[in-house]
Each structure stands twice: as C-alpha cells, then as structure tokens.
Amino acid sequence: MEKFNDIYQRAVERKGSTQMLQQLLAKPASKRQLVALSDDDWLEEFTRKVFQSGFYWSVINSKWAGFREVFWHFSVEKLLMMPPDMLEQKASDERIVRNYKKVKTIPENAFMIHEVTQQHGSFSQFIADWPSEDIIGLWAYLKKHGARLGGNTGPYTLRALGKDTFLLSRDVESYLRAHKIIDGGLQTKKSLTAAQAFFNELQQQSGLSMQELSLIIAYSVGDNRVGISQQQ
C-alpha cells in the first residue's frame, strides 16, 4: 500500500504545485455547522441526488425552483401528512421532472428522517455524531432505511451537505483497483470494508479529513490534470 506522502506528491506534480492542489481541496463542515441543518435541508438534498442519478444534472437544477414549489420547500412535516392521491397529482406536475418512482422517494425519505429525529433529537445530530472512521456504516444505514439512497446517492448527499466522507468516484475506484485494495464488486461488503480501512490508515498518516484524502487520491490519478469534471 502506498504511503500518504507518495500519493500527495504525485497529486502535487499533476496539479502543478502544492498551492494549486491546496486550492482544489475543501474541508468538510464542522459538527456545529452540520447540527444547524434542518430536517428539510436533508430531504431536499436527498431528493436532488435521487433525481440527478441517471439524469443530466443541469436539467434537474434548472427545474429545482419548481420542485421546491411543488413539494412545499421539502417540509418534512407537511409531506408526512400528504395523502397518497395528492402524491400522484404532484408527480404529474409540469414544474418537475415527472418520474413517479423517484417522486415516491420523497415521502419515504421524509418518514426515515422523521423516525431518526424521534430517536436522536434531529436528523442532523444523528449524522454529525456518526464517526467518519465507519462512514460506510452510515452509507449502509441510508441504503437500508431510505429510498434509493444506495450506491453513490447517499454518499454524494453527505458530501454536498458537509459530512466528512470519501467518495467512490471513478478516479478513486480506479486507484483502489490498480493498487489491489479492492477487487470484485465496488459495493460489496468486502470492497467497502477494504476501502474504509485504507482511508482510515491514510487519515492516521496525514491527519486530514476523509474528504480531503478522497480528493487527493482522485487528483493523483486519472484524466484530471487541468481541473475536475465531476465530484471527487
């Protein structure tokens, strides 16, 4: 297994300088910042990522104001009281991308958030308290208890709202496979456990966040010498 310093120096060389690489890195949110997020914030971002999966992100983003209008700005409280026939009506609204299967995830994920809030005080507190050294455990929780939050959808939501997580982007996956850290299916328990152990080791060596480490690995490989075209 490569040492962190070797990976970091290669990323520096590919980006041109330490300064250039540092400009591309970003730290996750603080625990205080995470706790300040509302349940509605989480539902909105889960929904955005569910709809972005399989669609051009620009299409979803261009309609997002319509989504917010149709679904009461993603008010968990209001959506939990919505009758099923109203959901069908909203799913056919021209202001949104009309995909009923994905629209169904909105009340389902609202219920998940509500259930967690009942147990932990708030969904944000639950997320903030989850240790990043077992971030794959949080991924698994979202996949099991949420709707369409498996694969990269849950992790990308966590990253978007500031929870410290690595991402299994194409570049990170390529690195892990090239160095034989994982083999077989990317989302198998074996691969996810191996990836988590690798990132935990790098964190011990560097003291950096999972987010920063994920970015550095991505920038050390792949076709990204002059910038980025996707989240890493």
PDB file of C-alpha atoms in Angstrom:
ATOM      1  CA  MET A   1       0.000   0.000   0.000  1.00  0.00           C
ATOM      2  CA  GLU A   2       1.301   3.429  -0.934  1.00  0.00           C
ATOM      3  CA  LYS A   3       2.083   5.887   1.832  1.00  0.00           C
ATOM      4  CA  PHE A   4       0.142   9.131   2.002  1.00  0.00           C
ATOM      5  CA  ASN A   5       3.205  11.255   1.165  1.00  0.00           C
ATOM      6  CA  ASP A   6       3.713   9.385  -2.114  1.00  0.00           C
ATOM      7  CA  ILE A   7       0.104   9.904  -3.145  1.00  0.00           C
ATOM      8  CA  TYR A   8       0.219  13.557  -2.129  1.00  0.00           C
ATOM      9  CA  GLN A   9       3.426  14.291  -4.053  1.00  0.00           C
ATOM     10  CA  ARG A  10       2.028  12.722  -7.212  1.00  0.00           C
ATOM     11  CA  ALA A  11      -1.116  14.861  -6.894  1.00  0.00           C
ATOM     12  CA  VAL A  12       1.082  17.947  -6.458  1.00  0.00           C
ATOM     13  CA  GLU A  13       3.052  17.091  -9.603  1.00  0.00           C
ATOM     14  CA  ARG A  14      -0.119  16.527 -11.629  1.00  0.00           C
ATOM     15  CA  LYS A  15      -1.680  19.800 -10.495  1.00  0.00           C
ATOM     16  CA  GLY A  16       1.486  21.834 -10.952  1.00  0.00           C
ATOM     17  CA  SER A  17       2.269  22.906  -7.385  1.00  0.00           C
ATOM     18  CA  THR A  18       1.319  22.474  -3.761  1.00  0.00           C
ATOM     19  CA  GLN A  19      -0.560  25.768  -3.923  1.00  0.00           C
ATOM     20  CA  MET A  20      -2.627  24.658  -6.919  1.00  0.00           C
ATOM     21  CA  LEU A  21      -3.539  21.389  -5.227  1.00  0.00           C
ATOM     22  CA  GLN A  22      -4.481  23.106  -1.981  1.00  0.00           C
ATOM     23  CA  GLN A  23      -6.814  25.429  -3.881  1.00  0.00           C
ATOM     24  CA  LEU A  24      -8.714  22.379  -5.126  1.00  0.00           C
ATOM     25  CA  LEU A  25      -9.157  20.846  -1.685  1.00  0.00           C
ATOM     26  CA  ALA A  26     -12.019  21.605   0.659  1.00  0.00           C
ATOM     27  CA  LYS A  27     -12.666  20.669   4.257  1.00  0.00           C
ATOM     28  CA  PRO A  28     -15.950  19.182   5.464  1.00  0.00           C
ATOM     29  CA  ALA A  29     -18.346  21.136   7.637  1.00  0.00           C
ATOM     30  CA  SER A  30     -17.808  21.343  11.375  1.00  0.00           C
ATOM     31  CA  LYS A  31     -20.069  19.389  13.699  1.00  0.00           C
ATOM     32  CA  ARG A  32     -21.697  22.664  14.705  1.00  0.00           C
ATOM     33  CA  GLN A  33     -22.437  23.514  11.075  1.00  0.00           C
ATOM     34  CA  LEU A  34     -23.935  20.067  10.456  1.00  0.00           C
ATOM     35  CA  VAL A  35     -26.186  20.235  13.507  1.00  0.00           C
ATOM     36  CA  ALA A  36     -27.524  23.589  12.296  1.00  0.00           C
ATOM     37  CA  LEU A  37     -29.041  21.964   9.183  1.00  0.00           C
ATOM     38  CA  SER A  38     -32.777  21.319   9.273  1.00  0.00           C
ATOM     39  CA  ASP A  39     -34.552  18.064   8.506  1.00  0.00           C
ATOM     40  CA  ASP A  40     -35.979  19.822   5.443  1.00  0.00           C
ATOM     41  CA  ASP A  41     -32.443  20.564   4.201  1.00  0.00           C
ATOM     42  CA  TRP A  42     -31.625  16.861   4.267  1.00  0.00           C
ATOM     43  CA  LEU A  43     -34.812  15.833   2.499  1.00  0.00           C
ATOM     44  CA  GLU A  44     -34.220  18.404  -0.218  1.00  0.00           C
ATOM     45  CA  GLU A  45     -30.667  17.234  -0.877  1.00  0.00           C
ATOM     46  CA  PHE A  46     -31.605  13.532  -0.792  1.00  0.00           C
ATOM     47  CA  THR A  47     -34.289  14.296  -3.375  1.00  0.00           C
ATOM     48  CA  ARG A  48     -31.933  16.328  -5.539  1.00  0.00           C
ATOM     49  CA  LYS A  49     -29.390  13.496  -5.623  1.00  0.00           C
ATOM     50  CA  VAL A  50     -32.048  10.845  -6.299  1.00  0.00           C
ATOM     51  CA  PHE A  51     -33.273  12.803  -9.312  1.00  0.00           C
ATOM     52  CA  GLN A  52     -29.775  13.669 -10.529  1.00  0.00           C
ATOM     53  CA  SER A  53     -28.970   9.950 -10.719  1.00  0.00           C
ATOM     54  CA  GLY A  54     -29.499   8.959 -14.332  1.00  0.00           C
ATOM     55  CA  PHE A  55     -30.357  12.492 -15.496  1.00  0.00           C
ATOM     56  CA  TYR A  56     -28.276  15.423 -16.662  1.00  0.00           C
ATOM     57  CA  TRP A  57     -27.677  17.420 -13.523  1.00  0.00           C
ATOM     58  CA  SER A  58     -28.281  20.650 -15.433  1.00  0.00           C
ATOM     59  CA  VAL A  59     -31.830  19.509 -16.258  1.00  0.00           C
ATOM     60  CA  ILE A  60     -32.624  18.797 -12.611  1.00  0.00           C
ATOM     61  CA  ASN A  61     -31.030  22.022 -11.421  1.00  0.00           C
ATOM     62  CA  SER A  62     -32.955  24.085 -13.972  1.00  0.00           C
ATOM     63  CA  LYS A  63     -36.230  22.724 -12.588  1.00  0.00           C
ATOM     64  CA  TRP A  64     -35.300  22.901  -8.931  1.00  0.00           C
ATOM     65  CA  ALA A  65     -37.318  26.004  -8.158  1.00  0.00           C
ATOM     66  CA  GLY A  66     -40.342  24.080  -9.431  1.00  0.00           C
ATOM     67  CA  PHE A  67     -39.526  21.103  -7.223  1.00  0.00           C
ATOM     68  CA  ARG A  68     -39.389  23.382  -4.187  1.00  0.00           C
ATOM     69  CA  GLU A  69     -42.753  24.923  -5.019  1.00  0.00           C
ATOM     70  CA  VAL A  70     -44.480  21.609  -5.675  1.00  0.00           C
ATOM     71  CA  PHE A  71     -43.173  19.907  -2.535  1.00  0.00           C
ATOM     72  CA  TRP A  72     -43.634  22.757  -0.057  1.00  0.00           C
ATOM     73  CA  HIS A  73     -39.911  23.517   0.111  1.00  0.00           C
ATOM     74  CA  PHE A  74     -39.425  19.908   1.243  1.00  0.00           C
ATOM     75  CA  SER A  75     -41.186  20.408   4.554  1.00  0.00           C
ATOM     76  CA  VAL A  76     -40.938  17.027   6.257  1.00  0.00           C
ATOM     77  CA  GLU A  77     -43.910  17.859   8.472  1.00  0.00           C
ATOM     78  CA  LYS A  78     -46.203  18.717   5.556  1.00  0.00           C
ATOM     79  CA  LEU A  79     -45.086  15.812   3.382  1.00  0.00           C
ATOM     80  CA  LEU A  80     -45.778  13.298   6.151  1.00  0.00           C
ATOM     81  CA  MET A  81     -49.431  14.441   6.168  1.00  0.00           C
ATOM     82  CA  MET A  82     -49.810  14.307   2.381  1.00  0.00           C
ATOM     83  CA  PRO A  83     -52.447  11.781   1.176  1.00  0.00           C
ATOM     84  CA  PRO A  84     -51.367   9.237  -1.490  1.00  0.00           C
ATOM     85  CA  ASP A  85     -53.658  10.643  -4.177  1.00  0.00           C
ATOM     86  CA  MET A  86     -52.033  14.062  -3.803  1.00  0.00           C
ATOM     87  CA  LEU A  87     -48.614  12.486  -4.400  1.00  0.00           C
ATOM     88  CA  GLU A  88     -49.804  11.156  -7.759  1.00  0.00           C
ATOM     89  CA  GLN A  89     -51.068  14.618  -8.650  1.00  0.00           C
ATOM     90  CA  LYS A  90     -47.756  16.218  -7.742  1.00  0.00           C
ATOM     91  CA  ALA A  91     -45.821  13.575  -9.675  1.00  0.00           C
ATOM     92  CA  SER A  92     -47.526  14.741 -12.886  1.00  0.00           C
ATOM     93  CA  ASP A  93     -46.837  18.447 -12.301  1.00  0.00           C
ATOM     94  CA  GLU A  94     -45.017  20.013 -15.268  1.00  0.00           C
ATOM     95  CA  ARG A  95     -42.849  22.093 -12.957  1.00  0.00           C
ATOM     96  CA  ILE A  96     -40.818  18.990 -12.027  1.00  0.00           C
ATOM     97  CA  VAL A  97     -39.226  16.035 -13.784  1.00  0.00           C
ATOM     98  CA  ARG A  98     -42.165  13.654 -13.899  1.00  0.00           C
ATOM     99  CA  ASN A  99     -40.849  10.327 -12.668  1.00  0.00           C
ATOM    100  CA  TYR A 100     -43.309   8.724 -10.278  1.00  0.00           C
ATOM    101  CA  LYS A 101     -40.903   6.110  -8.925  1.00  0.00           C
ATOM    102  CA  LYS A 102     -38.481   8.832  -7.883  1.00  0.00           C
ATOM    103  CA  VAL A 103     -41.235  11.116  -6.604  1.00  0.00           C
ATOM    104  CA  LYS A 104     -42.324   8.280  -4.292  1.00  0.00           C
ATOM    105  CA  THR A 105     -38.966   8.507  -2.529  1.00  0.00           C
ATOM    106  CA  ILE A 106     -39.813  11.970  -1.174  1.00  0.00           C
ATOM    107  CA  PRO A 107     -42.406  10.926   1.442  1.00  0.00           C
ATOM    108  CA  GLU A 108     -40.474   7.699   2.084  1.00  0.00           C
ATOM    109  CA  ASN A 109     -37.298   9.591   2.912  1.00  0.00           C
ATOM    110  CA  ALA A 110     -39.308  12.144   4.868  1.00  0.00           C
ATOM    111  CA  PHE A 111     -40.521   9.276   7.042  1.00  0.00           C
ATOM    112  CA  MET A 112     -36.960   7.966   7.528  1.00  0.00           C
ATOM    113  CA  ILE A 113     -35.814  11.425   8.604  1.00  0.00           C
ATOM    114  CA  HIS A 114     -38.778  11.742  10.969  1.00  0.00           C
ATOM    115  CA  GLU A 115     -38.058   8.360  12.553  1.00  0.00           C
ATOM    116  CA  VAL A 116     -34.408   9.248  13.142  1.00  0.00           C
ATOM    117  CA  THR A 117     -35.388  12.629  14.579  1.00  0.00           C
ATOM    118  CA  GLN A 118     -37.717  10.929  17.049  1.00  0.00           C
ATOM    119  CA  GLN A 119     -34.808   8.829  18.322  1.00  0.00           C
ATOM    120  CA  HIS A 120     -31.902  11.289  18.138  1.00  0.00           C
ATOM    121  CA  GLY A 121     -33.433  14.744  18.518  1.00  0.00           C
ATOM    122  CA  SER A 122     -32.678  15.732  14.939  1.00  0.00           C
ATOM    123  CA  PHE A 123     -31.514  14.063  11.775  1.00  0.00           C
ATOM    124  CA  SER A 124     -28.548  16.428  11.633  1.00  0.00           C
ATOM    125  CA  GLN A 125     -27.437  15.411  15.122  1.00  0.00           C
ATOM    126  CA  PHE A 126     -27.582  11.761  14.056  1.00  0.00           C
ATOM    127  CA  ILE A 127     -25.431  12.495  11.003  1.00  0.00           C
ATOM    128  CA  ALA A 128     -22.990  14.718  12.907  1.00  0.00           C
ATOM    129  CA  ASP A 129     -22.436  12.086  15.614  1.00  0.00           C
ATOM    130  CA  TRP A 130     -21.692   9.261  13.178  1.00  0.00           C
ATOM    131  CA  PRO A 131     -17.906   8.586  13.145  1.00  0.00           C
ATOM    132  CA  SER A 132     -16.184   9.043   9.788  1.00  0.00           C
ATOM    133  CA  GLU A 133     -13.938   6.069  10.510  1.00  0.00           C
ATOM    134  CA  ASP A 134     -17.087   3.989   9.906  1.00  0.00           C
ATOM    135  CA  ILE A 135     -18.648   6.141   7.212  1.00  0.00           C
ATOM    136  CA  ILE A 136     -19.567   3.031   5.219  1.00  0.00           C
ATOM    137  CA  GLY A 137     -21.833   2.130   8.142  1.00  0.00           C
ATOM    138  CA  LEU A 138     -23.737   5.366   7.588  1.00  0.00           C
ATOM    139  CA  TRP A 139     -23.911   4.628   3.873  1.00  0.00           C
ATOM    140  CA  ALA A 140     -25.417   1.229   4.732  1.00  0.00           C
ATOM    141  CA  TYR A 141     -27.951   2.815   7.085  1.00  0.00           C
ATOM    142  CA  LEU A 142     -29.156   5.222   4.410  1.00  0.00           C
ATOM    143  CA  LYS A 143     -29.395   2.418   1.870  1.00  0.00           C
ATOM    144  CA  LYS A 144     -31.383   0.166   4.218  1.00  0.00           C
ATOM    145  CA  HIS A 145     -33.732   2.715   5.749  1.00  0.00           C
ATOM    146  CA  GLY A 146     -34.008   5.282   2.968  1.00  0.00           C
ATOM    147  CA  ALA A 147     -35.390   5.111  -0.561  1.00  0.00           C
ATOM    148  CA  ARG A 148     -32.929   4.965  -3.470  1.00  0.00           C
ATOM    149  CA  LEU A 149     -30.046   6.129  -1.286  1.00  0.00           C
ATOM    150  CA  GLY A 150     -27.699   3.251  -2.080  1.00  0.00           C
ATOM    151  CA  GLY A 151     -24.689   3.356  -4.394  1.00  0.00           C
ATOM    152  CA  ASN A 152     -23.230   6.850  -4.568  1.00  0.00           C
ATOM    153  CA  THR A 153     -26.518   8.699  -3.937  1.00  0.00           C
ATOM    154  CA  GLY A 154     -26.300   8.665  -0.144  1.00  0.00           C
ATOM    155  CA  PRO A 155     -22.568   9.455  -0.024  1.00  0.00           C
ATOM    156  CA  TYR A 156     -22.915  12.320  -2.514  1.00  0.00           C
ATOM    157  CA  THR A 157     -25.683  13.814  -0.380  1.00  0.00           C
ATOM    158  CA  LEU A 158     -23.485  13.598   2.705  1.00  0.00           C
ATOM    159  CA  ARG A 159     -20.631  15.297   0.847  1.00  0.00           C
ATOM    160  CA  ALA A 160     -22.926  18.013  -0.519  1.00  0.00           C
ATOM    161  CA  LEU A 161     -24.115  18.983   2.958  1.00  0.00           C
ATOM    162  CA  GLY A 162     -20.711  18.791   4.593  1.00  0.00           C
ATOM    163  CA  LYS A 163     -20.485  15.410   6.345  1.00  0.00           C
ATOM    164  CA  ASP A 164     -16.921  14.101   6.182  1.00  0.00           C
ATOM    165  CA  THR A 165     -16.907  11.207   3.746  1.00  0.00           C
ATOM    166  CA  PHE A 166     -14.776   9.778   0.999  1.00  0.00           C
ATOM    167  CA  LEU A 167     -16.433   9.103  -2.352  1.00  0.00           C
ATOM    168  CA  LEU A 168     -16.021   6.135  -4.636  1.00  0.00           C
ATOM    169  CA  SER A 169     -15.768   8.250  -7.777  1.00  0.00           C
ATOM    170  CA  ARG A 170     -14.369   6.744 -10.960  1.00  0.00           C
ATOM    171  CA  ASP A 171     -10.869   8.029 -10.203  1.00  0.00           C
ATOM    172  CA  VAL A 172     -10.897   6.785  -6.608  1.00  0.00           C
ATOM    173  CA  GLU A 173     -12.252   3.410  -7.706  1.00  0.00           C
ATOM    174  CA  SER A 174      -9.545   3.158 -10.383  1.00  0.00           C
ATOM    175  CA  TYR A 175      -6.866   3.863  -7.782  1.00  0.00           C
ATOM    176  CA  LEU A 176      -8.231   1.275  -5.349  1.00  0.00           C
ATOM    177  CA  ARG A 177      -8.393  -1.377  -8.057  1.00  0.00           C
ATOM    178  CA  ALA A 178      -4.968  -0.573  -9.512  1.00  0.00           C
ATOM    179  CA  HIS A 179      -3.404  -0.976  -6.060  1.00  0.00           C
ATOM    180  CA  LYS A 180      -5.420  -4.125  -5.375  1.00  0.00           C
ATOM    181  CA  ILE A 181      -7.104  -2.649  -2.344  1.00  0.00           C
ATOM    182  CA  ILE A 182     -10.422  -3.821  -3.752  1.00  0.00           C
ATOM    183  CA  ASP A 183     -11.474  -6.359  -6.345  1.00  0.00           C
ATOM    184  CA  GLY A 184     -14.857  -7.641  -7.406  1.00  0.00           C
ATOM    185  CA  GLY A 185     -17.974  -5.552  -6.971  1.00  0.00           C
ATOM    186  CA  LEU A 186     -17.497  -1.970  -5.816  1.00  0.00           C
ATOM    187  CA  GLN A 187     -20.472  -2.009  -3.431  1.00  0.00           C
ATOM    188  CA  THR A 188     -19.810  -5.402  -1.831  1.00  0.00           C
ATOM    189  CA  LYS A 189     -19.195  -5.522   1.912  1.00  0.00           C
ATOM    190  CA  LYS A 190     -15.666  -6.782   1.275  1.00  0.00           C
ATOM    191  CA  SER A 191     -14.775  -3.877  -1.048  1.00  0.00           C
ATOM    192  CA  LEU A 192     -16.369  -1.228   1.153  1.00  0.00           C
ATOM    193  CA  THR A 193     -14.636  -2.544   4.258  1.00  0.00           C
ATOM    194  CA  ALA A 194     -11.282  -2.583   2.469  1.00  0.00           C
ATOM    195  CA  ALA A 195     -11.788   0.969   1.189  1.00  0.00           C
ATOM    196  CA  GLN A 196     -12.707   2.192   4.672  1.00  0.00           C
ATOM    197  CA  ALA A 197      -9.635   0.534   6.190  1.00  0.00           C
ATOM    198  CA  PHE A 198      -7.423   2.148   3.546  1.00  0.00           C
ATOM    199  CA  PHE A 199      -8.826   5.619   4.184  1.00  0.00           C
ATOM    200  CA  ASN A 200      -8.556   5.121   7.941  1.00  0.00           C
ATOM    201  CA  GLU A 201      -4.870   4.288   7.526  1.00  0.00           C
ATOM    202  CA  LEU A 202      -4.274   7.363   5.354  1.00  0.00           C
ATOM    203  CA  GLN A 203      -6.059   9.510   7.919  1.00  0.00           C
ATOM    204  CA  GLN A 204      -3.761   8.239  10.655  1.00  0.00           C
ATOM    205  CA  GLN A 205      -0.747   9.077   8.497  1.00  0.00           C
ATOM    206  CA  SER A 206      -1.914  12.531   7.433  1.00  0.00           C
ATOM    207  CA  GLY A 207      -4.385  13.890   9.972  1.00  0.00           C
ATOM    208  CA  LEU A 208      -6.577  15.051   7.074  1.00  0.00           C
ATOM    209  CA  SER A 209     -10.300  14.567   6.640  1.00  0.00           C
ATOM    210  CA  MET A 210     -11.770  11.749   4.563  1.00  0.00           C
ATOM    211  CA  GLN A 211     -12.976  14.387   2.108  1.00  0.00           C
ATOM    212  CA  GLU A 212      -9.508  15.843   1.580  1.00  0.00           C
ATOM    213  CA  LEU A 213      -7.982  12.372   1.238  1.00  0.00           C
ATOM    214  CA  SER A 214     -10.583  11.359  -1.318  1.00  0.00           C
ATOM    215  CA  LEU A 215      -9.844  14.447  -3.388  1.00  0.00           C
ATOM    216  CA  ILE A 216      -6.078  13.970  -3.173  1.00  0.00           C
ATOM    217  CA  ILE A 217      -6.338  10.368  -4.354  1.00  0.00           C
ATOM    218  CA  ALA A 218      -8.583  11.401  -7.244  1.00  0.00           C
ATOM    219  CA  TYR A 219      -6.179  14.160  -8.258  1.00  0.00           C
ATOM    220  CA  SER A 220      -3.241  11.747  -8.131  1.00  0.00           C
ATOM    221  CA  VAL A 221      -4.659   9.557 -10.920  1.00  0.00           C
ATOM    222  CA  GLY A 222      -6.990   9.686 -13.891  1.00  0.00           C
ATOM    223  CA  ASP A 223      -7.661  12.269 -16.568  1.00  0.00           C
ATOM    224  CA  ASN A 224      -7.877  15.352 -14.371  1.00  0.00           C
ATOM    225  CA  ARG A 225      -4.590  17.182 -14.755  1.00  0.00           C
ATOM    226  CA  VAL A 226      -6.128  20.543 -15.629  1.00  0.00           C
ATOM    227  CA  GLY A 227      -9.256  20.572 -13.491  1.00  0.00           C
ATOM    228  CA  ILE A 228     -12.211  18.478 -12.487  1.00  0.00           C
ATOM    229  CA  SER A 229     -15.347  17.478 -14.345  1.00  0.00           C
ATOM    230  CA  GLN A 230     -17.108  15.640 -11.509  1.00  0.00           C
ATOM    231  CA  GLN A 231     -17.262  15.494  -7.745  1.00  0.00           C
ATOM    232  CA  GLN A 232     -14.362  13.513  -6.330  1.00  0.00           C
TER     233      GLN A 232
END
